[in-house]
Amino acid sequence: MFFGKNNLFTYKTNVQVIILNAFTDICSIILMNMSGEQRTVIKGTASKYVKLNVGGALFYTTIGTLTKHDTMLRAMFSGRMEVLTDSEGWVLIDRSGKHFGEILNFLRDGTIPLPDSKRELMELQTEAKYYLIQELVELIESQIKAKEGVDPICRVPLITSSKEAEVIINSTPKPIVKLLCNRHNNKYSYTTNSDDNLLKNIELFEKLSLRFNRRILFIKDVNCNQEICCWSFYGHKQRIAEVCCTSIVYGMDKKHTKVEFPEARIYEETLNVLLYENRDRPDAELMQATMSRPSGGHGSDEEGEDREKRRK
């Protein structure tokens, strides 16, 4: 038989590919035999149990569960295709086992409670697509679309005692802004602009909560103490600043309660607590710098003395 140069080159190349593929198959067989792994066909009744090793996570379930829906798992465990097993009979599946328990629960019941996290929803959807579980894929897609149409929720704890405040402050690594607001604590009449200023403080608190709720924990305090409107700022579970918005002023014949709206100071202290964000431990110089400023807010010296007496 006569070969031209091009045909001879093509022939040699094809032979080399065949030899290389054969060598690869032989090596794979040798490695499988050394590790105890082998390919087998799983058959049995619906009540027969099989052992699954999914990415190192171990599961034990029935063939009936795995073949209940028309998925890739039905093809694997209905005898139609070979599966890889180890020396102890565990069926090896090269996927993450993080969500495989949820996959099995869906195969059993036809539904599962879906995770709240979008990231986990996406992870579960990836596994559902791999196993060709179309019903679960569609269920997750509808959940993701529903979440995309809803704005993030801003939760603000409402506390009624100093004990509750202590528990929350000590349980979060986030910086904290706390507004104590109790209009009914007043024993004197308010000055002209006090009601408006009290409302402005509340509105600013809500505005800051919506803007920074992912970075700062905002707390609303309705504890029945002597204060009426007071902002407190915490970093690493320590109070670093306080802005009191009330003071006692004197009229012609009686005392009045004055509520102020120190907007610039509130913004300043809110930005200061962000310095404590994402720190593993308190910074001594930072703590000293932010705590060295006077923590009191506004008002007369006499009112400040009255406040200190109430705290004692």
Coordinates of C-alpha atoms in Angstrom, one line a residue, residues 180-186 221-222 227-229:
L180 CA -33.6 57.3 73.6
C181 CA -36.9 59.0 72.9
N182 CA -39.6 59.4 75.6
R183 CA -41.8 62.4 75.3
H184 CA -44.0 61.4 78.2
N185 CA -41.0 61.7 80.7
N186 CA -41.4 65.5 80.7
D221 CA -34.9 53.0 73.4
V222 CA -38.2 53.7 75.1
E227 CA -34.2 61.4 79.7
I228 CA -36.5 62.7 76.9
C229 CA -34.3 62.7 73.8

